mmCIF file of C-alpha atoms in Angstrom:
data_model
loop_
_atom_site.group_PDB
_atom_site.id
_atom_site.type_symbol
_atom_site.label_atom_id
_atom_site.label_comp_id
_atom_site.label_asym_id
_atom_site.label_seq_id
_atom_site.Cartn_x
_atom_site.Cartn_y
_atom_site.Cartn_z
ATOM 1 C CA UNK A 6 77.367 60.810 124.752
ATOM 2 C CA UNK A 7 77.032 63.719 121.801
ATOM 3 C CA UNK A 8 79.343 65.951 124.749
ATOM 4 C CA UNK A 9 81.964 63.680 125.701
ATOM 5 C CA UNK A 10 82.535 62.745 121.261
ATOM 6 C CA UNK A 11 82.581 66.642 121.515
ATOM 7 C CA UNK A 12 85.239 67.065 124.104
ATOM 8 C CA UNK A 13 87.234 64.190 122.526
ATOM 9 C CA UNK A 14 87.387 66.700 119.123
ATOM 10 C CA UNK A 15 90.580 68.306 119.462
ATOM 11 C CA UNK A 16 92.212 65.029 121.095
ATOM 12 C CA UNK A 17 91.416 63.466 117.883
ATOM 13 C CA UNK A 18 92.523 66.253 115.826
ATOM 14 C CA UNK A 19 95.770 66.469 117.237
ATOM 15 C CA UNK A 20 95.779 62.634 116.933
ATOM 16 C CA UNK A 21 95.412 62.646 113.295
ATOM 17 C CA UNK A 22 97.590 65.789 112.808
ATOM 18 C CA UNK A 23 100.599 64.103 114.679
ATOM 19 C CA UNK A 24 100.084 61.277 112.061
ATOM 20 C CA UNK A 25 99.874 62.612 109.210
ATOM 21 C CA UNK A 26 103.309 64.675 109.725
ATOM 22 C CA UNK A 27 106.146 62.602 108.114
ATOM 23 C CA UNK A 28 108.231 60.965 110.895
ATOM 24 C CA UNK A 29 111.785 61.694 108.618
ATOM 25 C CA UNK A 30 110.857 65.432 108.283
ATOM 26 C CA UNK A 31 111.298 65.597 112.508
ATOM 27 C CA UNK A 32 109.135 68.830 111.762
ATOM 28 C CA UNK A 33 107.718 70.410 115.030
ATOM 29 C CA UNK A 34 104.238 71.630 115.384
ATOM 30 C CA UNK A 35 103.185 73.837 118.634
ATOM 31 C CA UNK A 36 99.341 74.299 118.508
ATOM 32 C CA UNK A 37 98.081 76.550 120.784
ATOM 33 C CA UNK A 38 94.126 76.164 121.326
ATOM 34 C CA UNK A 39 92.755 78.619 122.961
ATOM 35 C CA UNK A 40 88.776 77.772 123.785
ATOM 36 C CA UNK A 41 86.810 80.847 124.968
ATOM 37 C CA UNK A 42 83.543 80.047 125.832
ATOM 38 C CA UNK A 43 80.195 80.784 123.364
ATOM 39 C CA UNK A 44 79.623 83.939 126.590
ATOM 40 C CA UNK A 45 83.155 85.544 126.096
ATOM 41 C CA UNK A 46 83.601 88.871 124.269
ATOM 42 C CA UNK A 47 84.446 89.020 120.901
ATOM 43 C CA UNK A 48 87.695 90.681 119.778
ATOM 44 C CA UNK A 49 90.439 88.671 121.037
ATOM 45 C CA UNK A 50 92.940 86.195 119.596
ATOM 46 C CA UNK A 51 93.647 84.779 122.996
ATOM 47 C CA UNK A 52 92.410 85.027 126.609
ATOM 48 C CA UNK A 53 93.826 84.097 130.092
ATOM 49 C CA UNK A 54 91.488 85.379 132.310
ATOM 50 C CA UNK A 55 87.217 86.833 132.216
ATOM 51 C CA UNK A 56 87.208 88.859 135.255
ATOM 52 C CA UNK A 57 83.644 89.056 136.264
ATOM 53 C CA UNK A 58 82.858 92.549 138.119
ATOM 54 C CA UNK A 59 79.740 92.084 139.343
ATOM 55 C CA UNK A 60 80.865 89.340 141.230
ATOM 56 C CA UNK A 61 84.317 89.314 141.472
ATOM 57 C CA UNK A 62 85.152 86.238 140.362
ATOM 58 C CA UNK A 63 87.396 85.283 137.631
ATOM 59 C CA UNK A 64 87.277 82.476 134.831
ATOM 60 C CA UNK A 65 89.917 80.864 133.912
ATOM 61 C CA UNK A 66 89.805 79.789 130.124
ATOM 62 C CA UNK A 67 92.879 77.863 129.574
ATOM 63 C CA UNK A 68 91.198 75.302 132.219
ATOM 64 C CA UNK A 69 87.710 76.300 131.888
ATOM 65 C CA UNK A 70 87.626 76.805 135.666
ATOM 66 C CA UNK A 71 86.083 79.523 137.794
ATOM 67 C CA UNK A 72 88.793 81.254 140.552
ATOM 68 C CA UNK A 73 86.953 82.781 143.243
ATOM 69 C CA UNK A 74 87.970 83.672 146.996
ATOM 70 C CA UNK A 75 86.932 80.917 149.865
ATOM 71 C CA UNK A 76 88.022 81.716 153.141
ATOM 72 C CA UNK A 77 91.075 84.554 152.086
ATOM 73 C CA UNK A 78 92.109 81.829 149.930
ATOM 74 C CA UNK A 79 91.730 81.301 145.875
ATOM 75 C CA UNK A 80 89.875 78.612 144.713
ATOM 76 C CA UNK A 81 89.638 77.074 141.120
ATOM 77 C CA UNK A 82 86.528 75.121 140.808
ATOM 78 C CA UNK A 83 84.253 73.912 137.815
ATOM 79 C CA UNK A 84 81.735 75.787 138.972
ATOM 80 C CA UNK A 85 80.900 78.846 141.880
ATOM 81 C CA UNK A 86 79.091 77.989 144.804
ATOM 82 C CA UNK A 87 75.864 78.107 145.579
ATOM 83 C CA UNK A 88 76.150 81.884 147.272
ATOM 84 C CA UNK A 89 77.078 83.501 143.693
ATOM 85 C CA UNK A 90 73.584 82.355 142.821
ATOM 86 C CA UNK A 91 72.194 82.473 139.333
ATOM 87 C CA UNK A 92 74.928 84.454 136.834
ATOM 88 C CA UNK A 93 73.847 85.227 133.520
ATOM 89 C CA UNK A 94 77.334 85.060 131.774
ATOM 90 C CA UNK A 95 76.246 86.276 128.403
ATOM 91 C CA UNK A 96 74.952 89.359 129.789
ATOM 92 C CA UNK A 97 76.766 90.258 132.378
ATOM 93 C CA UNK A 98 80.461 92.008 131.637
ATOM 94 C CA UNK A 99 83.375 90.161 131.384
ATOM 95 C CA UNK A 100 87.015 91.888 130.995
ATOM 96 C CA UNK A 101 89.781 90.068 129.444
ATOM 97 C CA UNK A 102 93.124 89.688 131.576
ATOM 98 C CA UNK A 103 96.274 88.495 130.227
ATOM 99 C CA UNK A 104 98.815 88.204 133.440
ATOM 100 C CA UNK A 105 99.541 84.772 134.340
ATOM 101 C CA UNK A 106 97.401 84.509 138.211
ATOM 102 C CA UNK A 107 95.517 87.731 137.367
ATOM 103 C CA UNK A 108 93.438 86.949 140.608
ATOM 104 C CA UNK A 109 96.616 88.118 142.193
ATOM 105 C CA UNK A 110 95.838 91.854 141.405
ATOM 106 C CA UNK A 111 92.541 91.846 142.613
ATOM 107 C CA UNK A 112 92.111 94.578 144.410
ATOM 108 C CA UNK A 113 93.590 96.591 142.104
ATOM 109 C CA UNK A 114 90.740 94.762 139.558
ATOM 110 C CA UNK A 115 87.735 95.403 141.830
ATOM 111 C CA UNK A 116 88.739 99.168 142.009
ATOM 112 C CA UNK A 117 89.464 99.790 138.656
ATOM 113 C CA UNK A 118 86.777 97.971 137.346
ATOM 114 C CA UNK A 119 84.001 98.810 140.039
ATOM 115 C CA UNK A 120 82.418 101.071 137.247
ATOM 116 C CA UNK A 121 80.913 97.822 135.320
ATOM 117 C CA UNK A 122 79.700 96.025 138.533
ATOM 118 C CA UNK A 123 76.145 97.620 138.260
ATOM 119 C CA UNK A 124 75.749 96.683 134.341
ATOM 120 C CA UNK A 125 74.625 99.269 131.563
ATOM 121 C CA UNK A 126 77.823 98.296 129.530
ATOM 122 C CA UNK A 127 76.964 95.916 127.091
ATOM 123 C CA UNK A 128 79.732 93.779 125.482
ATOM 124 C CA UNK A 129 79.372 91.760 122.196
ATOM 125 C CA UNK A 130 79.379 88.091 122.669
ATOM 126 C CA UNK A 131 81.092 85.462 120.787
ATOM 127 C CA UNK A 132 77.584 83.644 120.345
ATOM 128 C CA UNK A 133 76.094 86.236 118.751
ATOM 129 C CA UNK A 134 79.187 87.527 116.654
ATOM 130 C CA UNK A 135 78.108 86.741 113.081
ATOM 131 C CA UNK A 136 81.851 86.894 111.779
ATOM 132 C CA UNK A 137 84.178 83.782 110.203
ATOM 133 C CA UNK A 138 86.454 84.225 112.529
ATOM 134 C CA UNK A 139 83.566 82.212 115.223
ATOM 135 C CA UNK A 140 82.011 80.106 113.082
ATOM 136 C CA UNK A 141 83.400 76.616 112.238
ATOM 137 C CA UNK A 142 84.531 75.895 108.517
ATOM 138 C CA UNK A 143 82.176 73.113 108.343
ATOM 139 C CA UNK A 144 79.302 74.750 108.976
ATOM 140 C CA UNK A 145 76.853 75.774 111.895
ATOM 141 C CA UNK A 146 76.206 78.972 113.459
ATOM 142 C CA UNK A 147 76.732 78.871 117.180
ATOM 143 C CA UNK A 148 79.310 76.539 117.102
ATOM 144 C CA UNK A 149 82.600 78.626 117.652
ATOM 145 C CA UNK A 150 85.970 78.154 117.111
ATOM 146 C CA UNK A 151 88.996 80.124 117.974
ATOM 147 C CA UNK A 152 92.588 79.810 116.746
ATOM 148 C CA UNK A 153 91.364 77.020 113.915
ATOM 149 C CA UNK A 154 90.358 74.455 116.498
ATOM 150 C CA UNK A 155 87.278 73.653 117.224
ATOM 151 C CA UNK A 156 85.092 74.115 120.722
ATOM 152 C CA UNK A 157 84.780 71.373 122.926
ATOM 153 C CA UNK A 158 82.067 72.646 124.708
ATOM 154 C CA UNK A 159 78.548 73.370 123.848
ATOM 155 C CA UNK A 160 76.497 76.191 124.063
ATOM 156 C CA UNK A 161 74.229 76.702 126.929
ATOM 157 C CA UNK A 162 73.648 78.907 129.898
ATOM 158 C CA UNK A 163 76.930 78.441 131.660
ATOM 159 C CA UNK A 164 80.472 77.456 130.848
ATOM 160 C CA UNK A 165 79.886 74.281 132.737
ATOM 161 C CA UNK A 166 78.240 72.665 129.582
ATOM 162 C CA UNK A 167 75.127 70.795 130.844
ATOM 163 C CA UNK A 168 75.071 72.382 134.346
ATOM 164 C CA UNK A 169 72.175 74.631 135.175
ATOM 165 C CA UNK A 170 73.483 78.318 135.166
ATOM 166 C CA UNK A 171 75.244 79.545 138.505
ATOM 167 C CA UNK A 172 74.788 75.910 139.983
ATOM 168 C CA UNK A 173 77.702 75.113 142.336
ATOM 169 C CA UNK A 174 78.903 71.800 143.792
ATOM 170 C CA UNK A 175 80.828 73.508 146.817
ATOM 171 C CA UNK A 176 84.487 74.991 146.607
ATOM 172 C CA UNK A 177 85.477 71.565 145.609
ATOM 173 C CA UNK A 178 88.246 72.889 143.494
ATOM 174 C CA UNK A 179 91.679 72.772 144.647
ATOM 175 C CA UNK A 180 93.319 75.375 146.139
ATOM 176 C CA UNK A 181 95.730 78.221 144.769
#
């Protein structure tokens, strides 16, 4: 229940926001939330893609949604499958692409940034950033924000929110 009041956070925000702006002013507000998970690095204002090295895989933040190849063929899904096995995301390196279908220059990704498959590059995490610019006005350490808005998901071992790290229901995401 306490995840899905979560998720329904910046629904409600943008709810009350939309109210509150005078209907005679016909002003026009673009927000542009951009969530990164709690296992992101820190640094950026906005992120498209995580490519994930060691795996090749990429995440897709916008949609929260892993792309990975199936078969030749890109798949989003919620989660990897099974054969990824268990990921730690917070440790493992993540490097921030922003090209709309960055999955599409992956080869040129897996050769460029073969060097980090094997770890020894550590990365500094949103989680354990101790900056304003991750922590939410109201209070709270570990509960991040980016661009003003808050998180929708919570913090725990993988992006899927109450999944167990690495778990995988399948490819059952559709197909790119």
């Amino acid at each position: 229940m306490k995840t899905q009041l979560q998720s329904l956070r910046p629904v409600l925000f943008n709810l009350i926001l939309s109210l509150s702006i005078p209907l005679a002013t016909k002003a026009q507000v673009n927000i542009n939330i951009n969530l990164q998970p709690a296992w992101g690095p820190v640094g950026y204002d906005y992120v498209e893609y995580y490519y994930l090295p060691e795996y090749e895989v990429y995440y897709y933040v916008p949609s929260h949604r892993f792309v990975y190849l199936d078969g030749g063929r890109w798949v989003f899904g919620a989660s990897l499958p099974s054969r990824y096995g268990i990921i730690d995301y917070y440790s493992t390196y993540k490097v921030v692409i922003n090209k709309p279908r960055a999955y599409h220059g992956f080869y040129n990704h897996r050769v460029h940034y073969a060097k980090y498959k094997h770890g020894g590059h550590s990365q500094i995490i949103i989680r354990d950033d101790h900056s304003p610019k991750y922590s939410r006005p109201y209070g709270g350490r570990n509960q991040r924000i980016q661009g003003n808005q808050p998180q929708s998901r919570p913090r725990s071992n993988s992006p899927q929110g109450n999944q167990q790290k690495g778990g995988g229901r399948g490819n059952g995401g559709r197909k790119h």
